[in-house]
Coordinates of N, CA and C in Angstrom, one line a residue:
M5 N 32.2 -27.0 37.8 CA 33.6 -26.6 38.2 C 34.4 -27.8 38.8
E6 N 33.6 -28.8 39.3 CA 34.4 -30.0 39.8 C 35.1 -30.7 38.7
K7 N 34.5 -30.7 37.5 CA 35.2 -31.3 36.3 C 36.5 -30.6 36.1
L8 N 36.5 -29.3 36.2 CA 37.7 -28.5 36.0 C 38.8 -28.9 37.0
R9 N 38.3 -29.0 38.3 CA 39.3 -29.4 39.3 C 39.9 -30.8 39.1
K10 N 39.1 -31.7 38.7 CA 39.6 -33.1 38.4 C 40.6 -33.0 37.2
H11 N 40.3 -32.2 36.2 CA 41.1 -32.0 35.1 C 42.5 -31.5 35.5
I12 N 42.5 -30.4 36.3 CA 43.7 -29.8 36.7 C 44.5 -30.8 37.6
E13 N 43.8 -31.5 38.4 CA 44.5 -32.4 39.3 C 45.1 -33.7 38.6
E14 N 44.7 -33.9 37.4 CA 45.4 -34.9 36.6 C 46.9 -34.6 36.4
I15 N 47.2 -33.3 36.5 CA 48.6 -32.9 36.3 C 49.2 -32.3 37.6
I16 N 48.5 -31.5 38.3 CA 49.0 -30.9 39.5 C 48.0 -31.0 40.7
P17 N 48.5 -31.2 41.9 CA 47.6 -31.2 43.1 C 47.3 -29.8 43.4
I18 N 46.0 -29.5 43.8 CA 45.6 -28.2 44.3 C 44.8 -28.3 45.6
S19 N 44.9 -27.4 46.4 CA 44.1 -27.3 47.7 C 42.8 -26.7 47.4
D20 N 41.9 -26.8 48.4 CA 40.6 -26.1 48.2 C 40.7 -24.6 48.0
D21 N 41.6 -24.0 48.8 CA 41.8 -22.6 48.7 C 42.4 -22.2 47.3
E22 N 43.3 -23.0 46.8 CA 43.9 -22.7 45.5 C 42.8 -22.9 44.4
F23 N 41.9 -23.9 44.6 CA 40.9 -24.0 43.6 C 39.9 -22.8 43.6
E24 N 39.6 -22.4 44.8 CA 38.7 -21.2 45.0 C 39.3 -20.0 44.3
S25 N 40.7 -19.9 44.3 CA 41.3 -18.7 43.6 C 41.4 -18.9 42.1
I26 N 41.3 -20.2 41.6 CA 41.3 -20.5 40.2 C 39.9 -20.2 39.6
K27 N 38.9 -20.6 40.2 CA 37.5 -20.6 39.6 C 37.1 -19.2 39.0
P28 N 37.4 -18.1 39.6 CA 36.9 -16.8 39.0 C 37.5 -16.5 37.7
F29 N 38.6 -17.2 37.3 CA 39.2 -16.9 36.0 C 38.4 -17.6 34.8
F30 N 37.6 -18.5 35.2 CA 36.8 -19.2 34.1 C 35.3 -18.8 34.2
T31 N 34.8 -18.7 33.0 CA 33.3 -18.5 32.8 C 32.7 -19.7 32.1
I32 N 31.5 -20.0 32.5 CA 30.8 -21.2 31.9 C 29.9 -20.7 30.8
R33 N 29.9 -21.4 29.7 CA 29.1 -21.1 28.6 C 28.5 -22.3 28.0
K34 N 27.1 -22.3 27.9 CA 26.4 -23.4 27.2 C 26.5 -23.1 25.7
V35 N 26.6 -24.2 24.9 CA 26.8 -24.0 23.5 C 25.8 -25.0 22.8
L36 N 25.1 -24.4 21.8 CA 24.1 -25.2 21.0 C 24.7 -25.8 19.8
K37 N 24.1 -26.9 19.3 CA 24.6 -27.5 18.0 C 24.6 -26.4 16.9
N38 N 25.7 -26.4 16.2 CA 25.9 -25.5 15.1 C 26.2 -24.1 15.5
Q39 N 26.4 -23.8 16.8 CA 26.7 -22.5 17.3 C 28.3 -22.3 17.2
Y40 N 28.7 -21.1 16.7 CA 30.1 -20.8 16.6 C 30.6 -20.1 17.8
L41 N 31.8 -20.6 18.3 CA 32.5 -19.9 19.4 C 33.4 -18.8 18.8
I42 N 34.0 -19.2 17.6 CA 34.9 -18.3 16.9 C 34.6 -18.3 15.5
Q43 N 34.6 -17.2 14.8 CA 34.5 -17.2 13.3 C 35.6 -16.3 12.8
Q44 N 36.0 -16.6 11.6 CA 37.1 -15.8 10.9 C 36.8 -14.3 11.0
G45 N 37.8 -13.5 11.4 CA 37.6 -12.1 11.6 C 37.3 -11.7 13.0
D46 N 36.8 -12.6 13.8 CA 36.5 -12.3 15.2 C 37.8 -12.1 16.0
E47 N 37.7 -11.4 17.1 CA 38.7 -11.4 18.1 C 38.7 -12.7 18.8
A48 N 39.8 -13.4 18.9 CA 39.8 -14.7 19.7 C 40.1 -14.4 21.1
K49 N 39.0 -14.1 21.8 CA 39.2 -13.6 23.2 C 39.5 -14.8 24.2
Y50 N 39.0 -16.0 23.8 CA 39.1 -17.1 24.8 C 39.8 -18.3 24.3
E51 N 40.3 -19.0 25.2 CA 40.7 -20.4 25.1 C 39.6 -21.2 25.8
Y52 N 39.2 -22.3 25.2 CA 38.1 -23.0 25.8 C 38.5 -24.4 26.2
I53 N 38.0 -24.8 27.4 CA 38.1 -26.2 27.8 C 36.7 -26.8 27.8
I54 N 36.6 -27.9 27.1 CA 35.3 -28.5 26.9 C 34.9 -29.4 28.1
M55 N 33.7 -29.1 28.6 CA 33.2 -29.9 29.7 C 32.3 -31.0 29.1
S56 N 31.6 -30.7 28.0 CA 30.8 -31.7 27.3 C 30.6 -31.2 25.9
G57 N 30.2 -32.1 25.0 CA 30.0 -31.8 23.6 C 31.1 -32.2 22.7
I58 N 31.0 -31.9 21.4 CA 32.0 -32.1 20.5 C 32.1 -30.9 19.6
F59 N 33.3 -30.5 19.3 CA 33.6 -29.2 18.6 C 34.5 -29.5 17.4
R60 N 34.4 -28.7 16.4 CA 35.3 -28.8 15.2 C 36.0 -27.4 15.0
V61 N 37.3 -27.5 14.9 CA 38.1 -26.3 14.6 C 38.6 -26.4 13.2
F62 N 38.3 -25.4 12.3 CA 38.6 -25.5 10.9 C 38.9 -24.1 10.4
Y63 N 39.5 -24.1 9.2 CA 39.6 -22.8 8.4 C 39.1 -23.1 7.0
L64 N 38.7 -22.0 6.3 CA 38.3 -22.0 5.0 C 39.4 -21.5 4.1
D65 N 39.7 -22.2 3.0 CA 40.7 -21.7 2.1 C 40.0 -20.7 1.1
E66 N 40.8 -20.1 0.2 CA 40.3 -19.1 -0.7 C 39.1 -19.6 -1.6
D67 N 39.0 -20.9 -1.8 CA 37.9 -21.4 -2.6 C 36.7 -21.8 -1.7
G68 N 36.8 -21.5 -0.4 CA 35.7 -21.8 0.5 C 35.7 -23.3 0.9
K69 N 36.8 -24.0 0.7 CA 36.9 -25.4 1.1 C 37.3 -25.4 2.6
E70 N 36.6 -26.3 3.3 CA 36.8 -26.4 4.8 C 38.0 -27.4 5.0
H71 N 38.9 -27.0 5.9 CA 40.0 -27.8 6.3 C 40.0 -28.0 7.8
I72 N 39.7 -29.2 8.3 CA 39.6 -29.4 9.7 C 40.9 -29.6 10.4
V73 N 41.2 -28.7 11.4 CA 42.4 -28.8 12.1 C 42.3 -29.7 13.3
Q74 N 41.2 -29.7 13.9 CA 41.0 -30.4 15.2 C 39.6 -30.7 15.5
F75 N 39.3 -31.9 16.0 CA 38.1 -32.1 16.7 C 38.4 -32.0 18.2
A76 N 37.4 -31.6 19.0 CA 37.7 -31.5 20.4 C 36.5 -32.0 21.2
T77 N 36.7 -32.7 22.3 CA 35.7 -33.2 23.1 C 36.1 -33.1 24.6
E78 N 35.4 -33.7 25.5 CA 35.5 -33.5 26.9 C 37.0 -33.5 27.4
N79 N 37.3 -32.4 28.1 CA 38.7 -32.2 28.7 C 39.7 -31.7 27.7
W80 N 39.3 -31.5 26.5 CA 40.2 -31.0 25.5 C 40.2 -29.4 25.5
W81 N 41.3 -28.8 25.1 CA 41.4 -27.4 25.0 C 41.4 -27.0 23.5
M82 N 40.8 -25.8 23.2 CA 40.7 -25.4 21.8 C 40.6 -23.9 21.7
S83 N 41.1 -23.4 20.6 CA 40.9 -22.0 20.2 C 41.5 -21.8 18.9
D84 N 41.5 -20.6 18.4 CA 42.4 -20.2 17.3 C 43.6 -19.7 18.0
Y85 N 44.6 -20.5 18.2 CA 45.7 -20.2 19.1 C 46.6 -19.1 18.5
I86 N 46.7 -19.0 17.2 CA 47.5 -17.9 16.6 C 46.9 -16.6 16.9
A87 N 45.6 -16.5 16.8 CA 44.9 -15.3 17.1 C 44.8 -15.0 18.6
Y88 N 44.6 -16.1 19.4 CA 44.5 -16.0 20.9 C 45.8 -15.5 21.5
F89 N 46.9 -16.1 21.2 CA 48.2 -15.7 21.8 C 48.8 -14.4 21.2
N90 N 48.4 -14.1 20.0 CA 48.9 -12.9 19.3 C 47.9 -11.7 19.4
Q91 N 46.8 -12.0 20.0 CA 45.7 -11.0 20.1 C 45.4 -10.4 18.8
K92 N 45.2 -11.2 17.8 CA 44.9 -10.8 16.4 C 43.5 -11.3 16.0
Q93 N 43.0 -11.0 14.9 CA 41.7 -11.5 14.4 C 41.9 -13.0 14.0
A94 N 40.8 -13.7 14.2 CA 40.8 -15.1 14.0 C 40.8 -15.4 12.5
N95 N 41.5 -16.5 12.1 CA 41.5 -17.1 10.8 C 40.7 -18.4 10.8
M96 N 40.5 -18.9 12.0 CA 39.8 -20.2 12.2 C 38.4 -20.0 12.6
Y97 N 37.6 -21.1 12.5 CA 36.3 -21.2 13.0 C 36.3 -22.3 14.1
V98 N 35.5 -22.1 15.1 CA 35.2 -23.1 16.1 C 33.7 -23.3 16.2
V99 N 33.2 -24.5 15.9 CA 31.8 -24.7 15.9 C 31.4 -25.9 16.7
C100 N 30.3 -25.9 17.3 CA 29.8 -27.0 18.1 C 29.1 -28.0 17.3
M101 N 29.5 -29.2 17.4 CA 28.8 -30.3 16.6 C 27.8 -31.1 17.4
Q102 N 27.9 -31.1 18.7 CA 27.0 -31.7 19.6 C 26.8 -30.7 20.8
P103 N 25.6 -30.4 21.2 CA 25.4 -29.4 22.3 C 26.4 -29.7 23.5
G104 N 26.8 -28.7 24.1 CA 27.8 -28.9 25.1 C 28.0 -27.7 26.0
E105 N 29.0 -27.7 26.8 CA 29.3 -26.7 27.8 C 30.8 -26.5 27.8
V106 N 31.3 -25.3 27.8 CA 32.7 -25.0 27.8 C 33.0 -24.0 28.9
L107 N 34.3 -24.0 29.4 CA 34.8 -23.0 30.3 C 35.7 -22.1 29.4
C108 N 35.5 -20.8 29.6 CA 36.2 -19.8 28.8 C 37.3 -19.2 29.7
L109 N 38.5 -19.0 29.1 CA 39.6 -18.4 29.8 C 40.2 -17.3 28.9
T110 N 40.3 -16.1 29.3 CA 41.0 -15.0 28.5 C 42.5 -15.2 28.6
L111 N 43.2 -14.6 27.7 CA 44.7 -14.6 27.8 C 45.1 -13.9 29.0
D112 N 44.5 -12.7 29.2 CA 44.9 -11.9 30.4 C 44.6 -12.8 31.7
G113 N 43.5 -13.5 31.7 CA 43.2 -14.3 32.9 C 44.2 -15.5 33.0
R114 N 44.6 -16.0 31.9 CA 45.6 -17.1 31.9 C 46.9 -16.6 32.5
E115 N 47.4 -15.4 32.0 CA 48.6 -14.8 32.5 C 48.6 -14.5 34.0
K116 N 47.5 -13.9 34.4 CA 47.3 -13.5 35.8 C 47.3 -14.8 36.7
L117 N 46.6 -15.8 36.2 CA 46.5 -17.0 37.0 C 47.9 -17.7 37.1
S118 N 48.6 -17.6 36.0 CA 50.0 -18.2 36.0 C 50.9 -17.4 37.0
D119 N 50.7 -16.0 37.0 CA 51.5 -15.2 37.9 C 51.2 -15.4 39.4
T120 N 49.9 -15.6 39.7 CA 49.5 -15.7 41.1 C 49.6 -17.1 41.6
L121 N 49.6 -18.1 40.8 CA 49.6 -19.5 41.2 C 50.6 -20.2 40.3
H122 N 51.8 -20.3 40.7 CA 52.9 -20.9 39.9 C 52.5 -22.3 39.4
K123 N 51.8 -23.1 40.2 CA 51.3 -24.4 39.8 C 50.6 -24.4 38.5
M124 N 49.8 -23.3 38.3 CA 49.0 -23.2 37.1 C 49.8 -22.9 35.9
E125 N 50.9 -22.2 36.1 CA 51.8 -22.0 35.0 C 52.4 -23.3 34.5
H126 N 52.8 -24.2 35.5 CA 53.2 -25.5 35.2 C 52.1 -26.3 34.5
F127 N 50.9 -26.2 34.9 CA 49.8 -26.9 34.3 C 49.6 -26.5 32.8
F128 N 49.6 -25.2 32.6 CA 49.5 -24.7 31.2 C 50.6 -25.1 30.3
R129 N 51.8 -25.1 30.9 CA 53.0 -25.6 30.1 C 52.8 -27.0 29.7
I130 N 52.4 -27.8 30.6 CA 52.2 -29.3 30.3 C 51.1 -29.4 29.2
K131 N 50.0 -28.7 29.4 CA 48.9 -28.8 28.4 C 49.3 -28.3 27.0
L132 N 50.1 -27.2 27.0 CA 50.5 -26.7 25.7 C 51.5 -27.6 25.1
T133 N 52.4 -28.2 25.9 CA 53.4 -29.2 25.3 C 52.6 -30.4 24.7
K134 N 51.7 -30.9 25.5 CA 50.9 -32.1 24.9 C 50.2 -31.7 23.7
G135 N 49.6 -30.6 23.6 CA 48.9 -30.1 22.4 C 49.8 -30.0 21.2
F136 N 51.0 -29.4 21.5 CA 52.0 -29.2 20.4 C 52.5 -30.6 19.9
I137 N 52.7 -31.5 20.8 CA 53.1 -32.9 20.4 C 52.0 -33.5 19.5
A138 N 50.7 -33.4 19.9 CA 49.6 -34.0 19.2 C 49.5 -33.4 17.8
L139 N 49.7 -32.0 17.7 CA 49.6 -31.4 16.4 C 50.8 -31.8 15.5
Q140 N 52.0 -31.9 16.1 CA 53.1 -32.4 15.3 C 52.9 -33.8 14.8
Q141 N 52.3 -34.7 15.6 CA 52.1 -36.0 15.2 C 51.0 -36.1 14.1
R142 N 50.0 -35.2 14.1 CA 49.0 -35.1 13.1 C 49.6 -34.6 11.8
V143 N 50.5 -33.6 11.8 CA 51.2 -33.2 10.6 C 52.0 -34.3 10.0
I144 N 52.8 -35.0 10.8 CA 53.6 -36.1 10.3 C 52.7 -37.2 9.7
S145 N 51.6 -37.5 10.3 CA 50.7 -38.5 9.8 C 50.2 -38.1 8.4
L146 N 49.7 -36.8 8.3 CA 49.2 -36.3 7.0 C 50.3 -36.3 5.9
L147 N 51.5 -36.1 6.3 CA 52.6 -36.0 5.3 C 53.1 -37.4 4.9
S148 N 53.1 -38.3 5.8 CA 53.8 -39.6 5.6 C 52.9 -40.8 5.5
N149 N 51.7 -40.8 6.0 CA 50.9 -42.0 6.1 C 49.9 -42.0 4.9
N150 N 49.6 -43.2 4.4 CA 48.6 -43.4 3.4 C 47.2 -43.3 4.0
P151 N 46.1 -43.2 3.2 CA 44.8 -43.1 3.8 C 44.4 -44.2 4.8
Q152 N 44.8 -45.5 4.5 CA 44.5 -46.6 5.4 C 45.2 -46.4 6.7
Q153 N 46.4 -46.0 6.7 CA 47.2 -45.7 8.0 C 46.5 -44.6 8.8
R154 N 46.2 -43.5 8.1 CA 45.5 -42.3 8.8 C 44.2 -42.7 9.4
Y155 N 43.4 -43.5 8.6 CA 42.2 -44.0 9.1 C 42.4 -44.9 10.4
E156 N 43.3 -45.8 10.3 CA 43.5 -46.7 11.5 C 44.0 -45.9 12.7
E157 N 44.9 -45.0 12.4 CA 45.4 -44.2 13.5 C 44.3 -43.4 14.2
F158 N 43.4 -42.8 13.4 CA 42.3 -42.0 14.0 C 41.4 -42.9 14.8
A159 N 41.1 -44.1 14.2 CA 40.2 -45.1 14.8 C 40.8 -45.6 16.2
D160 N 42.1 -45.8 16.2 CA 42.8 -46.2 17.4 C 42.8 -45.1 18.5
L161 N 43.1 -43.9 18.0 CA 43.3 -42.8 19.0 C 41.9 -42.3 19.5
Y162 N 40.9 -42.3 18.6 CA 39.6 -41.7 19.0 C 38.4 -42.6 18.7
P163 N 38.4 -43.8 19.2 CA 37.3 -44.7 18.9 C 35.9 -44.2 19.2
N164 N 35.8 -43.4 20.3 CA 34.5 -42.8 20.6 C 34.0 -41.8 19.6
L165 N 34.9 -41.1 19.0 CA 34.5 -40.1 18.0 C 34.1 -40.7 16.7
M166 N 34.5 -41.9 16.4 CA 34.1 -42.6 15.1 C 32.6 -42.7 15.0
Q167 N 31.9 -42.9 16.1 CA 30.5 -43.1 16.1 C 29.7 -41.8 16.3
K168 N 30.4 -40.7 16.7 CA 29.7 -39.5 17.0 C 29.9 -38.4 16.0
I169 N 30.8 -38.5 15.1 CA 31.1 -37.4 14.2 C 30.7 -37.9 12.8
P170 N 29.9 -37.1 12.1 CA 29.5 -37.5 10.7 C 30.7 -37.9 9.8
K171 N 30.6 -38.9 9.0 CA 31.7 -39.4 8.2 C 32.3 -38.4 7.3
K172 N 31.5 -37.5 6.8 CA 32.0 -36.4 5.9 C 33.1 -35.6 6.6
Y173 N 32.9 -35.4 7.9 CA 33.9 -34.6 8.6 C 35.2 -35.4 9.0
I174 N 35.0 -36.7 9.2 CA 36.1 -37.5 9.5 C 37.0 -37.6 8.2
A175 N 36.3 -37.8 7.1 CA 37.0 -37.9 5.8 C 37.8 -36.6 5.6
E176 N 37.2 -35.5 5.8 CA 37.8 -34.2 5.6 C 39.0 -34.0 6.5
Y177 N 38.9 -34.5 7.8 CA 40.0 -34.4 8.8 C 41.2 -35.3 8.3
L178 N 40.8 -36.4 7.7 CA 41.9 -37.4 7.3 C 42.5 -37.0 5.9
G179 N 41.8 -36.1 5.2 CA 42.3 -35.7 3.9 C 42.0 -36.7 2.8
I180 N 40.9 -37.3 3.0 CA 40.4 -38.3 2.0 C 39.0 -38.1 1.6
S181 N 38.6 -38.7 0.5 CA 37.2 -38.5 0.0 C 36.2 -39.3 0.9
R182 N 35.0 -39.0 0.8 CA 33.9 -39.7 1.6 C 33.9 -41.1 1.1
E183 N 34.1 -41.3 -0.2 CA 34.0 -42.7 -0.7 C 35.1 -43.5 -0.2
T184 N 36.3 -43.0 -0.1 CA 37.5 -43.7 0.4 C 37.3 -44.1 1.9
L185 N 36.7 -43.1 2.6 CA 36.4 -43.4 4.0 C 35.4 -44.6 4.1
S186 N 34.4 -44.5 3.3 CA 33.4 -45.6 3.3 C 34.0 -47.0 3.1
R187 N 34.9 -47.0 2.1 CA 35.6 -48.2 1.8 C 36.5 -48.7 2.9
L188 N 37.2 -47.8 3.5 CA 38.1 -48.1 4.7 C 37.3 -48.6 5.9
Y189 N 36.1 -47.9 6.1 CA 35.2 -48.3 7.2 C 34.7 -49.7 7.0
S190 N 34.3 -50.0 5.8 CA 33.7 -51.3 5.5 C 34.8 -52.4 5.6
N191 N 36.0 -52.1 5.2 CA 37.1 -53.1 5.2 C 37.6 -53.3 6.7
N192 N 37.3 -52.4 7.6 CA 37.8 -52.5 9.0 C 36.7 -53.0 10.0
K193 N 35.6 -53.4 9.5 CA 34.5 -53.8 10.4 C 34.8 -55.2 11.0

């Protein structure tokens, strides 16, 4: 829980009493490699903040092809947000790629926490805004950058993930073939 406090205090200051009132809204869950937190058709009950591990958020198209929307690691938030905020069935999958631990927050808990502690409403707004900006930058990159530019951007933004995520998933995330990624990787050593 101290990691959670540090994470919150990167945006807002909180007192010991305030943190004590925040803690009950979060539940801790250990996650094994290849374990799913969300699968298509599930109720997306939680938003997750990652304490440790690496996760992949993806959807499957009609042909069963996987499309990675997000990788997530320590201090990142993830869920199937369409399902979470609209309280609908999930269309996405969230799977653990390296064993880890997450904190789970329900939408009801998020709303109550925002109502009872206005600082947390500000915190969630900032986190949501940063997430929206990152998503928009990703879409623009996919639409306008060539494979080399997408690769370099990913390597610059997430150098630690380059060594921890299998190349096939990085290629999928970048929208390129495994062979193209290997060539780009070799050219950038």
